[in-house]
Amino acid sequence: MSDRLFIFDTTLRDGEQVPGCQLNSIEKIQVARALEELGVDVIEAGFPVSSPGDFNSVVEISKAVTWPTICALTRAVEKDIDVAAEALKFAKRGRIHTGIGTSDYHIRYKFNSNQEEILERAIAATKYAKRYVEDIEFYCEDAGRTDNAYLARVVEAVIKAGATVVNIPDTTGYCLPDEYGAKIKYLMEHVDGIQNAIISTHCHNDLGMATANTVQGVLNGARQVEVTINGIGERAGNTSLEEVAMIFRSHKERGIETNINTTKIYGISRMVSSLMNMPIQPNKAIVGRNAFAHSSGIHQDGVLKNRESYEIIDPKDVGIDDNAIVLTARSGRAALKHRLSVLGVELSQEKLDKVYEEFLKLADRKKDINDDDVLMLAGKDRTAMHRIKLDYLQVTSGVGLQSVASVCLDIAGEKFEAAASGNGPVDAAIKAVKSIIHRTMTIQEFLIQAINKGSDDMGKVHMQVEYDGNNYYGFAANTDIIAASVEAFIDAINKFVK
Ligand SMILES: CC(=O)SCCNC(=O)CCNC(=O)[C@H](O)C(C)(C)COP(=O)(O)OP(=O)(O)OC[C@H]1O[C@@H](n2cnc3c(N)ncnc32)[C@H](O)[C@@H]1OP(=O)(O)O
Ligand SMILES: CC(C)C(=O)C(=O)O
Ligand SMILES: [Mg+2]
């Protein structure tokens, strides 16, 4: 029998506290709907007393979302609780999340108070919130640095006062995993009435231990975890939802189940990153660009033989189409052969060895080896299937001269000629091609690179052409860089002229 772990997402509250990550109501609704689809149990939608905008977002999210509980944060202050209750009035299931700092740091310096007074304020706030909604969560802020015996007294008192969930935040990310786990265990064993409430974790990542602490909390009895997409949150962030969901999915033997549809993880991760303008570090677990990318030969060989040699998660389980075999100077023949085979090229071992030698020379100079590079090294003519081909090109250019180009295109076996002048030889040749093709196309990017050193070098051209609202990519390599430019342009055109 598995135990159900409730997922409380606070991307829109703790996550949104991060400088530069503020969202407007429309964006918050978009994220809230995606969280609902992902299968979270609770969405912490905001801190309504903090501003009219945040109040309005909680109202609108409450209307937009159907089944997850909508939670609003407050201080242990009556006005905050009144405003939160008002903001939650459209929620099908509303929760008020109130609380106060319980560590000596908070009691002495933030509140200039003492433990008994804080205990009274905690009870009063819980009772006050209970007048509005049944579901009350109480947070003991800085519980990570709160003495366990006092913490147990507060937890017991707020459960008696009506709290349905008690949150034990490691607000400053200070705890070690065994220490945090022991804290939860202590509460499970010492609080009278603990069975009447769910214990929640809320861990920050200041020492990079948010996820480890959360897991220890769960293994010692917590049944709700407070998490964010991509681990976004105050300072170094919160525990990331995707990590917790995948940890318990990967370790079924621990008997913990969530309602998360993990195949939605990657999509919402990208959405949050782009709406909040918060890039994801490439090596971020589960959702980083490199999380399923293999770039060294021994790993690539192992993965190609059996994915599980180097992958503990199937990328499809988190909504990523496939893993990536990235070709670099650390790749071996197995990876090169695989990429060529995906591109429809099969080589004998002898030819593969030769191409591999050239590949290594190129990869030492160029970090990113793409399909076009690989095909070029294998000596494959990518243009064989093209409908439009460059038949001939003649250009006059020089200092003090107007550049003029004449081109002839072979379009499905028929020849078309044109000439044009331009601002340089490439411009003249491109204009001549355009006068034959008659479509509105714009060159968005144009990159010329040398492959080797020396004046007899091949020039490689990458071009991005915009047509009818879409971007098409063209590539060509030639010792004549003007010819390479025109060929790259024609390569891009062949992608939309069928
Ligand atoms: C750990 C966390 O993430 S907690 C959530 C953090 N999020 C936020 O703070 C965002 C929203 N905050 C806000 O919009 C504002 O801070 C408000 C509206 C809550 C309060 O604004 P102000 O009235 O101007 O107070 P200010 O922010 O300067 O100071 C906070 C006050 O709340 C008190 N306070 C802080 N936490 C609590 C609490 N849990 N319960 C009761 N009082 C609290 C502080 O002691 C301080 O009171 P004081 O001025 O009497 O010393
Ligand atoms: C408001 C509380 C739950 C919080 O965010 C924290 O303690 O980190
Ligand atoms: Mg927090």
JSON list of C-alpha atoms in Angstrom, two decimals, residues 77 170 233 239 270 304 316 332 359 369 388 406 446 487:
[
{"chain": "A", "resi": 77, "resn": "VAL", "atom": "CA", "xyz": [-2.70, 39.39, 11.81]},
{"chain": "A", "resi": 170, "resn": "ASP", "atom": "CA", "xyz": [13.26, 25.45, 7.07]},
{"chain": "A", "resi": 233, "resn": "GLY", "atom": "CA", "xyz": [11.82, 30.92, -4.67]},
{"chain": "A", "resi": 239, "resn": "THR", "atom": "CA", "xyz": [12.49, 22.53, -3.13]},
{"chain": "A", "resi": 270, "resn": "ARG", "atom": "CA", "xyz": [9.58, 25.92, -19.78]},
{"chain": "A", "resi": 304, "resn": "LEU", "atom": "CA", "xyz": [22.94, 3.51, -27.51]},
{"chain": "A", "resi": 316, "resn": "LYS", "atom": "CA", "xyz": [9.44, 10.64, -22.05]},
{"chain": "A", "resi": 332, "resn": "GLY", "atom": "CA", "xyz": [33.37, 8.10, -30.15]},
{"chain": "A", "resi": 359, "resn": "PHE", "atom": "CA", "xyz": [35.26, 14.68, -37.27]},
{"chain": "A", "resi": 369, "resn": "ILE", "atom": "CA", "xyz": [28.83, 19.65, -34.35]},
{"chain": "A", "resi": 388, "resn": "ILE", "atom": "CA", "xyz": [15.58, 24.17, -56.85]},
{"chain": "A", "resi": 406, "resn": "SER", "atom": "CA", "xyz": [23.84, 36.59, -63.00]},
{"chain": "A", "resi": 446, "resn": "PHE", "atom": "CA", "xyz": [23.57, 35.08, -42.02]},
{"chain": "A", "resi": 487, "resn": "GLU", "atom": "CA", "xyz": [23.51, 27.87, -52.00]}
]
